[in-house]
Amino acid sequence: MADRPHVLVLGGTAEAVALANAAAPHFDVTYSLAGRTQSPSLPDNVTVRTGGFGGIAALSAWLLKRDIDLVVDATHPFAEKISANATTACDMTGSPRLRLLRPAWTSVLGDDWREVTDIAAAARLLPEIGSCAFLSIGRQELAVFADVPGVSFVARSIDPPDGDNALPGATWLTGRGPFTMEQETTLLRDHGIDVVVSKNAGGDATYAKIAAARDLSIPVVMIARPDPPLGETVATVDAALEWLDATGGNHR
Ligand code: NAP
């Protein structure tokens, strides 16, 4: 291992940016993004790479070619494929890997959650619950809602939709969290929303819509997380830093 261990942070979350920033003074950090967002939040003073690696074998080869010592998978809880790929690729190369995964939300008194296993199940359930749904699940999987009968949609994403992921007839809003409770309450009221569809993303940045729905007695169709990959997992940036220190030889 070199003097400054080389860390790959698989990113796309606020925690990944915070971890890369905190690790940068002590480690050579490469921050990796899929390239889905036009102007992503980025850490400072680290190498940034963008775009898929090309699958498990290509990621393994990339890890070896770039002399990566440590991998932290800090991707979104719903980024199932890259997490699985990273787990297998790190097993193949013998690279220590950590999953940084923020805790899921849990319902509290006053919440009316209808928990479903995936997005298709959310789409099937919707007509029984409401007629004007707020979707803030990103742009990639909206086609599933295209044929839901009797429900109109207000959808929000960081970037506007393109042809491949548009939901015909939906009202589109763009915006990047964190959102306040006041903003979310106004949005739900102004658009006459009677059901919210959300992934159980966890974290603070997008929780206000859940709290606002509770406040307005609006049900939430809550999409459960996919199973996380096996292997060592921590819930906070501080814990991930401790792992880097311990596994990378305490270079701080
Ligand atoms: P995914 O389905 O797990 O991954 C699909 C493919 O995208 C992967 O196989 C990989 O391509 C590439 N990829 C994904 N994340 C990457 C990264 N950080 N660096 C390099 N390549 C990456 O991923 P996703 O759910 O579309 O998420 C894509 C990105 O958006 C992730 O960085 C994630 O943290 C972020 N994000 C996702 C969500 C969500 O709801 N899914 C929400 C907020 C942010 P190859 O196989 O070619 O290597």
XYZ file of C-alpha atoms and ligand atoms in Angstrom:
300
model
C 0.000 0.000 0.000
C 1.351 3.448 -0.920
C 2.005 6.214 1.648
C -1.379 7.651 0.922
C -3.730 4.741 0.240
C -5.842 5.074 -2.876
C -9.547 5.025 -2.056
C -12.378 4.606 -4.525
C -15.622 6.167 -3.290
C -18.639 5.034 -5.283
C -20.807 8.116 -5.016
C -24.039 9.826 -5.946
C -25.189 10.635 -2.391
C -24.624 13.455 0.102
C -22.808 11.001 2.382
C -20.424 10.026 -0.416
C -19.519 13.687 -1.011
C -19.005 14.262 2.722
C -16.839 11.163 3.028
C -14.687 12.074 0.028
C -14.185 15.601 1.398
C -13.247 14.309 4.846
C -10.889 11.638 3.491
C -9.162 13.861 0.908
C -6.476 15.315 3.246
C -5.230 11.837 4.161
C -6.003 9.544 1.243
C -5.799 9.705 -2.544
C -9.494 9.708 -3.290
C -11.164 8.902 -6.582
C -14.867 9.737 -6.564
C -17.001 7.835 -9.044
C -20.357 8.804 -10.510
C -22.625 7.036 -12.972
C -23.208 10.298 -14.822
C -26.981 10.448 -14.450
C -27.184 14.085 -13.273
C -26.183 17.101 -15.337
C -24.635 19.124 -12.486
C -23.920 16.693 -9.676
C -22.758 17.709 -6.207
C -19.025 16.999 -6.117
C -16.341 16.796 -3.436
C -13.332 19.152 -3.556
C -9.707 18.214 -4.169
C -10.317 14.657 -5.308
C -10.176 12.934 -8.672
C -13.638 12.583 -10.193
C -14.481 9.950 -12.778
C -17.854 9.641 -14.496
C -19.667 6.784 -16.237
C -20.189 3.073 -15.749
C -17.168 0.798 -15.529
C -18.660 -1.745 -17.914
C -19.670 -4.522 -15.526
C -17.972 -6.692 -12.925
C -14.945 -7.850 -14.929
C -14.240 -4.331 -16.163
C -14.562 -2.910 -12.650
C -12.152 -5.558 -11.334
C -9.654 -4.666 -14.039
C -10.116 -0.958 -13.279
C -9.444 -1.502 -9.549
C -6.195 -3.338 -10.334
C -5.046 -0.901 -13.017
C -5.624 2.136 -10.771
C -3.987 0.469 -7.750
C -7.087 0.976 -5.624
C -6.375 -0.050 -2.027
C -9.797 0.479 -0.457
C -13.347 0.791 -1.789
C -16.252 2.506 -0.078
C -19.598 1.899 -1.702
C -21.507 5.025 -0.661
C -24.107 4.812 -3.418
C -27.833 5.309 -2.881
C -29.685 2.519 -1.006
C -31.591 1.756 -4.232
C -28.498 1.562 -6.458
C -28.636 -2.199 -6.360
C -26.608 -3.110 -9.407
C -23.459 -1.115 -8.765
C -23.431 -2.320 -5.141
C -23.660 -5.948 -6.234
C -21.025 -5.400 -8.918
C -18.657 -3.714 -6.474
C -19.086 -6.536 -3.956
C -18.192 -9.184 -6.517
C -15.388 -7.173 -8.124
C -13.770 -6.509 -4.742
C -14.025 -10.201 -3.866
C -12.275 -10.989 -7.135
C -9.445 -8.511 -6.594
C -9.169 -8.953 -2.815
C -9.854 -5.234 -2.278
C -11.244 -4.313 1.168
C -14.752 -2.912 0.664
C -17.146 -1.122 2.958
C -20.825 -0.316 2.385
C -21.849 3.101 3.734
C -25.625 2.855 3.998
C -27.740 5.410 5.802
C -30.527 3.974 7.972
C -33.981 3.542 6.465
C -36.855 5.718 7.685
C -39.294 4.133 10.098
C -42.908 5.243 10.459
C -43.962 7.279 13.484
C -47.320 8.026 15.071
C -49.559 9.800 12.550
C -47.910 8.312 9.458
C -50.141 6.433 7.033
C -47.663 4.307 5.111
C -48.631 1.609 2.634
C -45.413 -0.382 2.346
C -44.696 -2.146 -0.931
C -41.777 -4.229 -2.118
C -40.976 -2.427 -5.360
C -42.025 0.263 -7.815
C -44.304 -2.013 -9.828
C -46.222 -2.861 -6.646
C -46.528 0.863 -5.888
C -48.032 1.469 -9.334
C -50.535 -1.380 -8.895
C -51.661 -0.105 -5.501
C -52.040 3.578 -6.381
C -55.577 3.622 -7.885
C -56.959 2.180 -4.627
C -55.491 5.032 -2.620
C -55.643 8.311 -4.496
C -56.175 10.215 -7.716
C -53.324 12.760 -7.671
C -49.923 11.330 -6.786
C -46.631 13.037 -6.003
C -43.679 11.045 -7.323
C -40.149 11.858 -6.246
C -38.395 8.631 -7.116
C -35.957 9.919 -9.753
C -36.428 9.815 -13.513
C -35.286 6.320 -14.424
C -38.261 4.175 -13.465
C -41.262 6.384 -14.211
C -42.476 4.379 -17.187
C -43.977 1.908 -14.707
C -46.619 4.541 -13.873
C -47.570 5.313 -17.469
C -50.597 2.988 -17.534
C -51.957 3.536 -14.028
C -55.697 4.236 -14.500
C -57.454 7.203 -12.909
C -54.382 8.807 -11.353
C -52.680 12.056 -12.382
C -49.046 12.687 -11.466
C -46.844 15.482 -10.223
C -43.235 14.322 -10.573
C -40.071 15.959 -9.272
C -36.488 15.207 -10.271
C -33.146 17.010 -10.217
C -32.987 17.303 -14.006
C -35.968 17.641 -16.340
C -37.162 14.420 -17.983
C -35.850 13.389 -21.382
C -37.683 11.354 -23.991
C -36.699 8.018 -22.468
C -38.022 8.638 -19.006
C -40.905 11.081 -19.434
C -44.264 10.224 -17.920
C -46.864 11.466 -20.435
C -49.305 13.963 -18.964
C -47.412 14.434 -15.705
C -46.734 17.868 -14.226
C -42.950 18.179 -13.900
C -41.054 19.968 -11.201
C -37.283 20.144 -10.921
C -35.425 20.593 -7.666
C -32.557 19.274 -5.590
C -32.922 18.576 -1.856
C -32.751 19.312 0.933
C -36.345 20.546 0.967
C -38.010 22.173 3.963
C -41.233 21.098 5.572
C -42.788 24.411 4.504
C -41.779 23.880 0.860
C -43.156 20.352 0.824
C -46.394 21.272 2.569
C -46.986 24.055 0.054
C -46.230 21.729 -2.846
C -48.607 19.005 -1.634
C -51.378 21.531 -0.967
C -50.953 23.588 -4.156
C -51.082 20.542 -6.409
C -53.959 18.842 -4.582
C -51.844 15.771 -3.866
C -53.750 12.964 -2.159
C -51.021 10.286 -2.181
C -47.206 10.430 -2.064
C -44.992 7.747 -3.593
C -41.520 7.505 -2.109
C -38.547 5.187 -1.958
C -37.415 4.512 1.591
C -34.272 6.517 0.940
C -33.507 7.437 4.559
C -31.583 10.562 5.524
C -32.689 14.142 6.085
C -32.515 15.664 2.601
C -35.830 14.280 1.320
C -37.616 13.455 4.571
C -39.662 16.683 4.669
C -42.177 15.336 2.147
C -42.860 12.399 4.494
C -43.353 14.722 7.461
C -45.531 17.057 5.381
C -47.696 14.124 4.251
C -48.123 13.100 7.890
C -49.096 16.645 8.808
C -51.703 16.786 6.024
C -52.960 13.211 6.662
C -51.885 12.135 3.178
C -50.996 8.431 2.737
C -47.501 7.488 1.548
C -46.813 4.487 -0.652
C -43.400 3.603 0.721
C -41.181 1.457 -1.491
C -38.961 -0.861 0.558
C -35.235 -1.000 -0.055
C -33.676 -3.834 -1.972
C -31.610 -6.239 0.130
C -28.200 -4.701 0.810
C -25.072 -6.524 -0.337
C -23.296 -8.799 2.120
C -20.197 -7.541 3.863
C -19.126 -4.903 6.342
C -21.600 -2.033 6.518
C -21.674 1.230 8.452
C -24.381 3.879 8.758
C -22.405 7.108 9.105
C -19.612 9.046 7.441
C -17.653 9.069 10.718
C -17.805 5.297 10.926
C -16.633 5.031 7.317
C -13.684 7.315 8.129
C -12.792 5.108 11.085
C -12.843 2.093 8.777
C -10.573 3.871 6.306
C -8.156 4.679 9.112
C -8.167 1.176 10.492
C -8.047 -0.637 7.165
C -5.748 1.815 5.403
C -3.166 1.790 8.179
C -4.123 4.848 10.230
C -2.602 7.501 7.983
C -4.413 10.429 9.556
P -27.534 1.023 -10.512
O -28.820 0.657 -11.143
O -27.112 0.316 -9.275
O -26.343 0.883 -11.540
C -26.531 0.765 -12.945
C -25.170 0.925 -13.590
O -24.750 2.289 -13.511
C -24.066 0.127 -12.906
O -24.063 -1.208 -13.309
C -22.855 0.919 -13.302
O -22.515 0.645 -14.661
C -23.353 2.345 -13.268
N -23.116 3.015 -11.982
C -24.005 3.212 -10.989
N -23.467 3.940 -10.000
C -22.194 4.208 -10.383
C -21.133 4.942 -9.802
N -21.272 5.557 -8.595
N -19.947 5.021 -10.479
C -19.832 4.427 -11.672
N -20.801 3.728 -12.291
C -21.971 3.621 -11.652
O -27.489 2.597 -10.225
P -28.665 3.669 -10.178
O -29.680 3.226 -9.193
O -29.066 3.996 -11.573
O -27.870 4.902 -9.555
C -26.906 5.590 -10.321
C -26.236 6.629 -9.458
O -27.218 7.529 -8.937
C -25.495 6.058 -8.258
O -24.291 6.781 -8.129
C -26.425 6.318 -7.090
O -25.721 6.512 -5.873
C -27.148 7.585 -7.532
N -28.526 7.704 -7.033
C -29.415 6.696 -7.240
C -30.707 6.822 -6.754
C -31.726 5.729 -6.928
O -32.876 5.916 -6.474
N -31.382 4.601 -7.546
C -31.082 7.998 -6.060
C -30.139 9.011 -5.863
C -28.855 8.844 -6.355
P -21.437 -0.478 -15.090
O -22.114 -1.795 -14.855
O -21.191 -0.139 -16.517
O -20.220 -0.300 -14.220
